[in-house]
Amino acid sequence: RPLGQLQYTLVFASYLSPDELKKHLKNFSKKKIISVSVPLDLKNCYSTKLSCDDSYDEIISHLVTEHNKTRIAFASAHKTGSVEAFERLDGYKKALEKNGLSYDESLIFDGVFTYQSIYSDLQEKLKTKEDVKFDAILAANDMMAFGCISALENLGLKVPDDVKVFGYDNIAQSKKNNLTLSTIDQQIYVQGRTCAELAYKVINDE
């Protein structure tokens, strides 16, 4: 669409791998491309990078030192192929190591950034509350965190008394739900502004 003398196209891709996204954008590579959080090996492509490492480190450090939690699970969305899903899983692994905890594949649960996906996976793998071998769980986004809460409560566990749950994204529901959610704010507005500033620099050959 026209914006002054500029032509711009907005693309939202939560469920595409970098290779798939690159394939879709290849025909546009004669234009300058600004990518949010997904570095792409394309001509004329510029990108921002967001790290969740510090946030996950703070959460896991808090769980270990303040609450004596040592079995910390992760509700992952890596099966989507999304770059951010892999970065969040990797950030969780790094935070475990930094806080002296071992990575345990049995504590990884699979979803696709949706409430129902993680709820179904937990429901399938955890039949009774005795099957819950973790005392905290971090989710790749807030909707998955709500799915975790529902699945755990259905087993008769209390959140946060029995299991601590953390989300990611700080969506509106995390503040308005009956049970407010501890979550990470990735500052989408700031990311958008940063990309706009980057685009301005690119246009002006800076």
PDB file of C-alpha atoms in Angstrom:
ATOM      1  CA  ARG A   1       0.000   0.000   0.000  1.00  0.00           C
ATOM      2  CA  PRO A   2       1.206   3.540  -0.617  1.00  0.00           C
ATOM      3  CA  LEU A   3       2.756   5.366   2.332  1.00  0.00           C
ATOM      4  CA  GLY A   4       3.961   8.674   0.955  1.00  0.00           C
ATOM      5  CA  GLN A   5       6.395   7.582  -1.738  1.00  0.00           C
ATOM      6  CA  LEU A   6       7.036   4.222  -0.065  1.00  0.00           C
ATOM      7  CA  GLN A   7       5.578   0.851  -0.872  1.00  0.00           C
ATOM      8  CA  TYR A   8       5.269  -1.467   2.105  1.00  0.00           C
ATOM      9  CA  THR A   9       4.052  -4.998   2.729  1.00  0.00           C
ATOM     10  CA  LEU A  10       3.384  -6.471   6.170  1.00  0.00           C
ATOM     11  CA  VAL A  11       3.792 -10.201   6.715  1.00  0.00           C
ATOM     12  CA  PHE A  12       2.920 -12.104   9.905  1.00  0.00           C
ATOM     13  CA  ALA A  13       4.398 -15.580  10.214  1.00  0.00           C
ATOM     14  CA  SER A  14       4.168 -17.557  13.453  1.00  0.00           C
ATOM     15  CA  TYR A  15       4.015 -20.952  11.817  1.00  0.00           C
ATOM     16  CA  LEU A  16       6.729 -20.754   9.169  1.00  0.00           C
ATOM     17  CA  SER A  17      10.310 -21.943   9.470  1.00  0.00           C
ATOM     18  CA  PRO A  18      13.033 -19.489   8.340  1.00  0.00           C
ATOM     19  CA  ASP A  19      13.448 -21.465   5.108  1.00  0.00           C
ATOM     20  CA  GLU A  20       9.708 -21.328   4.375  1.00  0.00           C
ATOM     21  CA  LEU A  21       9.582 -17.616   5.154  1.00  0.00           C
ATOM     22  CA  LYS A  22      12.627 -17.022   2.957  1.00  0.00           C
ATOM     23  CA  LYS A  23      10.924 -18.901   0.111  1.00  0.00           C
ATOM     24  CA  HIS A  24       7.777 -16.768   0.408  1.00  0.00           C
ATOM     25  CA  LEU A  25       9.727 -13.507   0.496  1.00  0.00           C
ATOM     26  CA  LYS A  26      12.260 -14.352  -2.217  1.00  0.00           C
ATOM     27  CA  ASN A  27      10.173 -12.712  -4.950  1.00  0.00           C
ATOM     28  CA  PHE A  28      10.219  -9.467  -2.948  1.00  0.00           C
ATOM     29  CA  SER A  29      13.983  -9.406  -2.427  1.00  0.00           C
ATOM     30  CA  LYS A  30      14.459  -6.665  -5.002  1.00  0.00           C
ATOM     31  CA  LYS A  31      12.776  -4.458  -2.403  1.00  0.00           C
ATOM     32  CA  LYS A  32      14.249  -3.750   1.012  1.00  0.00           C
ATOM     33  CA  ILE A  33      12.855  -6.108   3.674  1.00  0.00           C
ATOM     34  CA  ILE A  34      12.724  -5.444   7.424  1.00  0.00           C
ATOM     35  CA  SER A  35      12.225  -8.618   9.442  1.00  0.00           C
ATOM     36  CA  VAL A  36      11.131  -8.634  13.088  1.00  0.00           C
ATOM     37  CA  SER A  37      13.134 -11.171  15.124  1.00  0.00           C
ATOM     38  CA  VAL A  38      13.807 -13.483  12.157  1.00  0.00           C
ATOM     39  CA  PRO A  39      17.183 -13.004  10.423  1.00  0.00           C
ATOM     40  CA  LEU A  40      16.810 -14.097   6.785  1.00  0.00           C
ATOM     41  CA  ASP A  41      19.557 -14.869   4.296  1.00  0.00           C
ATOM     42  CA  LEU A  42      18.081 -12.650   1.590  1.00  0.00           C
ATOM     43  CA  LYS A  43      19.477  -9.771  -0.398  1.00  0.00           C
ATOM     44  CA  ASN A  44      18.284  -6.401   0.900  1.00  0.00           C
ATOM     45  CA  CYS A  45      17.005  -7.952   4.142  1.00  0.00           C
ATOM     46  CA  TYR A  46      17.551  -6.304   7.536  1.00  0.00           C
ATOM     47  CA  SER A  47      16.327  -7.659  10.851  1.00  0.00           C
ATOM     48  CA  THR A  48      16.026  -7.057  14.572  1.00  0.00           C
ATOM     49  CA  LYS A  49      16.853  -9.700  17.163  1.00  0.00           C
ATOM     50  CA  LEU A  50      15.082 -10.350  20.451  1.00  0.00           C
ATOM     51  CA  SER A  51      16.645 -12.510  23.161  1.00  0.00           C
ATOM     52  CA  CYS A  52      14.626 -14.249  25.857  1.00  0.00           C
ATOM     53  CA  ASP A  53      17.722 -15.653  27.611  1.00  0.00           C
ATOM     54  CA  ASP A  54      17.853 -13.080  30.419  1.00  0.00           C
ATOM     55  CA  SER A  55      14.125 -13.341  31.106  1.00  0.00           C
ATOM     56  CA  TYR A  56      14.171 -17.126  31.426  1.00  0.00           C
ATOM     57  CA  ASP A  57      17.322 -16.951  33.535  1.00  0.00           C
ATOM     58  CA  GLU A  58      15.608 -14.531  35.957  1.00  0.00           C
ATOM     59  CA  ILE A  59      12.514 -16.738  36.220  1.00  0.00           C
ATOM     60  CA  ILE A  60      14.372 -20.008  36.777  1.00  0.00           C
ATOM     61  CA  SER A  61      16.795 -18.357  39.200  1.00  0.00           C
ATOM     62  CA  HIS A  62      13.794 -17.037  41.146  1.00  0.00           C
ATOM     63  CA  LEU A  63      12.110 -20.455  41.161  1.00  0.00           C
ATOM     64  CA  VAL A  64      15.288 -22.139  42.404  1.00  0.00           C
ATOM     65  CA  THR A  65      16.406 -19.612  45.022  1.00  0.00           C
ATOM     66  CA  GLU A  66      13.063 -18.332  46.316  1.00  0.00           C
ATOM     67  CA  HIS A  67      10.826 -21.384  45.925  1.00  0.00           C
ATOM     68  CA  ASN A  68      13.280 -24.321  45.964  1.00  0.00           C
ATOM     69  CA  LYS A  69      11.923 -25.620  42.631  1.00  0.00           C
ATOM     70  CA  THR A  70      14.235 -28.007  40.792  1.00  0.00           C
ATOM     71  CA  ARG A  71      11.915 -29.851  38.396  1.00  0.00           C
ATOM     72  CA  ILE A  72      10.988 -27.145  35.914  1.00  0.00           C
ATOM     73  CA  ALA A  73       9.104 -28.249  32.799  1.00  0.00           C
ATOM     74  CA  PHE A  74       8.585 -26.427  29.500  1.00  0.00           C
ATOM     75  CA  ALA A  75       5.513 -26.171  27.275  1.00  0.00           C
ATOM     76  CA  SER A  76       7.137 -25.824  23.860  1.00  0.00           C
ATOM     77  CA  ALA A  77       5.833 -24.760  20.456  1.00  0.00           C
ATOM     78  CA  HIS A  78       8.910 -25.868  18.506  1.00  0.00           C
ATOM     79  CA  LYS A  79       6.845 -28.197  16.309  1.00  0.00           C
ATOM     80  CA  THR A  80       5.495 -25.092  14.569  1.00  0.00           C
ATOM     81  CA  GLY A  81       8.974 -24.562  13.122  1.00  0.00           C
ATOM     82  CA  SER A  82       8.786 -20.944  14.294  1.00  0.00           C
ATOM     83  CA  VAL A  83      12.102 -19.230  14.983  1.00  0.00           C
ATOM     84  CA  GLU A  84      10.734 -17.688  18.176  1.00  0.00           C
ATOM     85  CA  ALA A  85       9.525 -21.092  19.397  1.00  0.00           C
ATOM     86  CA  PHE A  86      13.026 -22.523  19.035  1.00  0.00           C
ATOM     87  CA  GLU A  87      14.582 -19.445  20.651  1.00  0.00           C
ATOM     88  CA  ARG A  88      12.307 -19.807  23.681  1.00  0.00           C
ATOM     89  CA  LEU A  89      13.099 -23.499  24.037  1.00  0.00           C
ATOM     90  CA  ASP A  90      16.808 -22.727  23.707  1.00  0.00           C
ATOM     91  CA  GLY A  91      16.508 -19.904  26.261  1.00  0.00           C
ATOM     92  CA  TYR A  92      14.890 -22.340  28.715  1.00  0.00           C
ATOM     93  CA  LYS A  93      17.740 -24.851  28.220  1.00  0.00           C
ATOM     94  CA  LYS A  94      20.403 -22.186  28.751  1.00  0.00           C
ATOM     95  CA  ALA A  95      18.661 -20.942  31.896  1.00  0.00           C
ATOM     96  CA  LEU A  96      18.507 -24.461  33.337  1.00  0.00           C
ATOM     97  CA  GLU A  97      22.237 -24.930  32.771  1.00  0.00           C
ATOM     98  CA  LYS A  98      23.078 -21.516  34.186  1.00  0.00           C
ATOM     99  CA  ASN A  99      21.169 -22.364  37.367  1.00  0.00           C
ATOM    100  CA  GLY A 100      22.714 -25.800  37.806  1.00  0.00           C
ATOM    101  CA  LEU A 101      19.730 -27.840  36.589  1.00  0.00           C
ATOM    102  CA  SER A 102      19.857 -30.664  34.058  1.00  0.00           C
ATOM    103  CA  TYR A 103      17.756 -30.704  30.904  1.00  0.00           C
ATOM    104  CA  ASP A 104      15.220 -33.551  30.980  1.00  0.00           C
ATOM    105  CA  GLU A 105      13.423 -34.451  27.735  1.00  0.00           C
ATOM    106  CA  SER A 106      10.531 -35.947  29.736  1.00  0.00           C
ATOM    107  CA  LEU A 107       9.735 -32.452  31.044  1.00  0.00           C
ATOM    108  CA  ILE A 108       9.113 -31.049  27.555  1.00  0.00           C
ATOM    109  CA  PHE A 109       5.470 -30.885  26.457  1.00  0.00           C
ATOM    110  CA  ASP A 110       4.352 -30.061  22.943  1.00  0.00           C
ATOM    111  CA  GLY A 111       1.910 -27.463  21.702  1.00  0.00           C
ATOM    112  CA  VAL A 112       1.599 -25.022  18.820  1.00  0.00           C
ATOM    113  CA  PHE A 113       1.105 -21.675  20.587  1.00  0.00           C
ATOM    114  CA  THR A 114      -2.558 -22.514  21.341  1.00  0.00           C
ATOM    115  CA  TYR A 115      -4.493 -23.295  24.510  1.00  0.00           C
ATOM    116  CA  GLN A 116      -6.021 -26.495  23.156  1.00  0.00           C
ATOM    117  CA  SER A 117      -2.789 -27.952  21.772  1.00  0.00           C
ATOM    118  CA  ILE A 118      -0.911 -27.961  25.074  1.00  0.00           C
ATOM    119  CA  TYR A 119      -4.017 -28.844  27.070  1.00  0.00           C
ATOM    120  CA  SER A 120      -4.461 -31.953  24.899  1.00  0.00           C
ATOM    121  CA  ASP A 121      -0.794 -32.953  25.171  1.00  0.00           C
ATOM    122  CA  LEU A 122      -0.787 -32.673  28.962  1.00  0.00           C
ATOM    123  CA  GLN A 123      -4.106 -34.494  29.183  1.00  0.00           C
ATOM    124  CA  GLU A 124      -2.711 -37.329  27.087  1.00  0.00           C
ATOM    125  CA  LYS A 125       0.542 -37.677  29.050  1.00  0.00           C
ATOM    126  CA  LEU A 126      -0.671 -36.959  32.586  1.00  0.00           C
ATOM    127  CA  LYS A 127      -3.545 -39.165  33.733  1.00  0.00           C
ATOM    128  CA  THR A 128      -3.337 -38.478  37.488  1.00  0.00           C
ATOM    129  CA  LYS A 129      -1.661 -35.818  39.608  1.00  0.00           C
ATOM    130  CA  GLU A 130       0.931 -38.426  40.601  1.00  0.00           C
ATOM    131  CA  ASP A 131       2.074 -38.383  36.958  1.00  0.00           C
ATOM    132  CA  VAL A 132       3.117 -34.743  37.338  1.00  0.00           C
ATOM    133  CA  LYS A 133       6.868 -34.974  37.945  1.00  0.00           C
ATOM    134  CA  PHE A 134       7.521 -31.231  37.879  1.00  0.00           C
ATOM    135  CA  ASP A 135       6.918 -28.403  40.332  1.00  0.00           C
ATOM    136  CA  ALA A 136       6.920 -25.535  37.806  1.00  0.00           C
ATOM    137  CA  ILE A 137       6.305 -25.111  34.090  1.00  0.00           C
ATOM    138  CA  LEU A 138       7.268 -22.339  31.687  1.00  0.00           C
ATOM    139  CA  ALA A 139       5.121 -21.939  28.583  1.00  0.00           C
ATOM    140  CA  ALA A 140       6.193 -20.603  25.177  1.00  0.00           C
ATOM    141  CA  ASN A 141       3.263 -18.185  25.257  1.00  0.00           C
ATOM    142  CA  ASP A 142       0.394 -17.108  27.503  1.00  0.00           C
ATOM    143  CA  MET A 143      -2.352 -19.100  25.783  1.00  0.00           C
ATOM    144  CA  MET A 144      -0.329 -22.263  26.340  1.00  0.00           C
ATOM    145  CA  ALA A 145       0.203 -21.248  29.965  1.00  0.00           C
ATOM    146  CA  PHE A 146      -3.578 -21.037  30.428  1.00  0.00           C
ATOM    147  CA  GLY A 147      -3.871 -24.485  28.819  1.00  0.00           C
ATOM    148  CA  CYS A 148      -1.327 -25.806  31.342  1.00  0.00           C
ATOM    149  CA  ILE A 149      -3.263 -24.302  34.251  1.00  0.00           C
ATOM    150  CA  SER A 150      -6.524 -25.908  33.111  1.00  0.00           C
ATOM    151  CA  ALA A 151      -4.915 -29.321  32.600  1.00  0.00           C
ATOM    152  CA  LEU A 152      -3.196 -29.235  36.000  1.00  0.00           C
ATOM    153  CA  GLU A 153      -6.314 -28.080  37.843  1.00  0.00           C
ATOM    154  CA  ASN A 154      -8.325 -30.858  36.192  1.00  0.00           C
ATOM    155  CA  LEU A 155      -5.905 -33.304  37.835  1.00  0.00           C
ATOM    156  CA  GLY A 156      -6.666 -31.791  41.234  1.00  0.00           C
ATOM    157  CA  LEU A 157      -3.521 -29.670  41.522  1.00  0.00           C
ATOM    158  CA  LYS A 158      -3.551 -26.071  42.690  1.00  0.00           C
ATOM    159  CA  VAL A 159      -1.802 -23.329  40.738  1.00  0.00           C
ATOM    160  CA  PRO A 160       0.409 -21.731  41.995  1.00  0.00           C
ATOM    161  CA  ASP A 161       0.479 -23.631  45.315  1.00  0.00           C
ATOM    162  CA  ASP A 162       1.385 -27.044  43.869  1.00  0.00           C
ATOM    163  CA  VAL A 163       2.818 -26.018  40.491  1.00  0.00           C
ATOM    164  CA  LYS A 164       4.084 -22.597  39.417  1.00  0.00           C
ATOM    165  CA  VAL A 165       3.153 -21.568  35.858  1.00  0.00           C
ATOM    166  CA  PHE A 166       4.782 -18.829  33.769  1.00  0.00           C
ATOM    167  CA  GLY A 167       3.682 -17.509  30.388  1.00  0.00           C
ATOM    168  CA  TYR A 168       5.273 -15.393  27.679  1.00  0.00           C
ATOM    169  CA  ASP A 169       3.853 -12.393  25.732  1.00  0.00           C
ATOM    170  CA  ASN A 170       1.892 -10.548  28.467  1.00  0.00           C
ATOM    171  CA  ILE A 171      -1.416 -10.643  26.587  1.00  0.00           C
ATOM    172  CA  ALA A 172      -4.471  -8.829  27.958  1.00  0.00           C
ATOM    173  CA  GLN A 173      -5.998 -12.041  29.368  1.00  0.00           C
ATOM    174  CA  SER A 174      -2.979 -12.490  31.649  1.00  0.00           C
ATOM    175  CA  LYS A 175      -4.168  -9.472  33.652  1.00  0.00           C
ATOM    176  CA  LYS A 176      -7.929 -10.009  33.403  1.00  0.00           C
ATOM    177  CA  ASN A 177      -8.239 -13.737  34.003  1.00  0.00           C
ATOM    178  CA  ASN A 178      -9.582 -14.968  37.352  1.00  0.00           C
ATOM    179  CA  LEU A 179      -6.065 -16.256  38.033  1.00  0.00           C
ATOM    180  CA  THR A 180      -3.626 -13.569  36.905  1.00  0.00           C
ATOM    181  CA  LEU A 181      -0.639 -14.993  35.078  1.00  0.00           C
ATOM    182  CA  SER A 182       3.047 -14.366  35.702  1.00  0.00           C
ATOM    183  CA  THR A 183       4.428 -13.674  32.249  1.00  0.00           C
ATOM    184  CA  ILE A 184       7.180 -12.045  30.191  1.00  0.00           C
ATOM    185  CA  ASP A 185       6.478  -8.831  28.297  1.00  0.00           C
ATOM    186  CA  GLN A 186       8.433  -8.934  25.040  1.00  0.00           C
ATOM    187  CA  GLN A 187       7.512  -5.293  24.311  1.00  0.00           C
ATOM    188  CA  ILE A 188       5.958  -5.699  20.882  1.00  0.00           C
ATOM    189  CA  TYR A 189       5.403  -1.939  20.595  1.00  0.00           C
ATOM    190  CA  VAL A 190       9.109  -1.257  21.182  1.00  0.00           C
ATOM    191  CA  GLN A 191      10.041  -3.928  18.639  1.00  0.00           C
ATOM    192  CA  GLY A 192       7.732  -2.340  16.064  1.00  0.00           C
ATOM    193  CA  ARG A 193       9.170   1.110  16.712  1.00  0.00           C
ATOM    194  CA  THR A 194      12.714  -0.264  16.437  1.00  0.00           C
ATOM    195  CA  CYS A 195      11.863  -1.797  13.055  1.00  0.00           C
ATOM    196  CA  ALA A 196      10.341   1.463  11.862  1.00  0.00           C
ATOM    197  CA  GLU A 197      13.517   3.307  12.909  1.00  0.00           C
ATOM    198  CA  LEU A 198      15.600   0.670  11.127  1.00  0.00           C
ATOM    199  CA  ALA A 199      13.480   1.031   7.991  1.00  0.00           C
ATOM    200  CA  TYR A 200      13.985   4.807   8.087  1.00  0.00           C
ATOM    201  CA  LYS A 201      17.770   4.338   8.319  1.00  0.00           C
ATOM    202  CA  VAL A 202      17.745   1.855   5.455  1.00  0.00           C
ATOM    203  CA  ILE A 203      15.738   4.220   3.245  1.00  0.00           C
ATOM    204  CA  ASN A 204      18.261   6.968   3.982  1.00  0.00           C
ATOM    205  CA  ASP A 205      21.237   4.682   3.284  1.00  0.00           C
ATOM    206  CA  GLU A 206      22.382   4.823   6.901  1.00  0.00           C
TER     207      GLU A 206
END
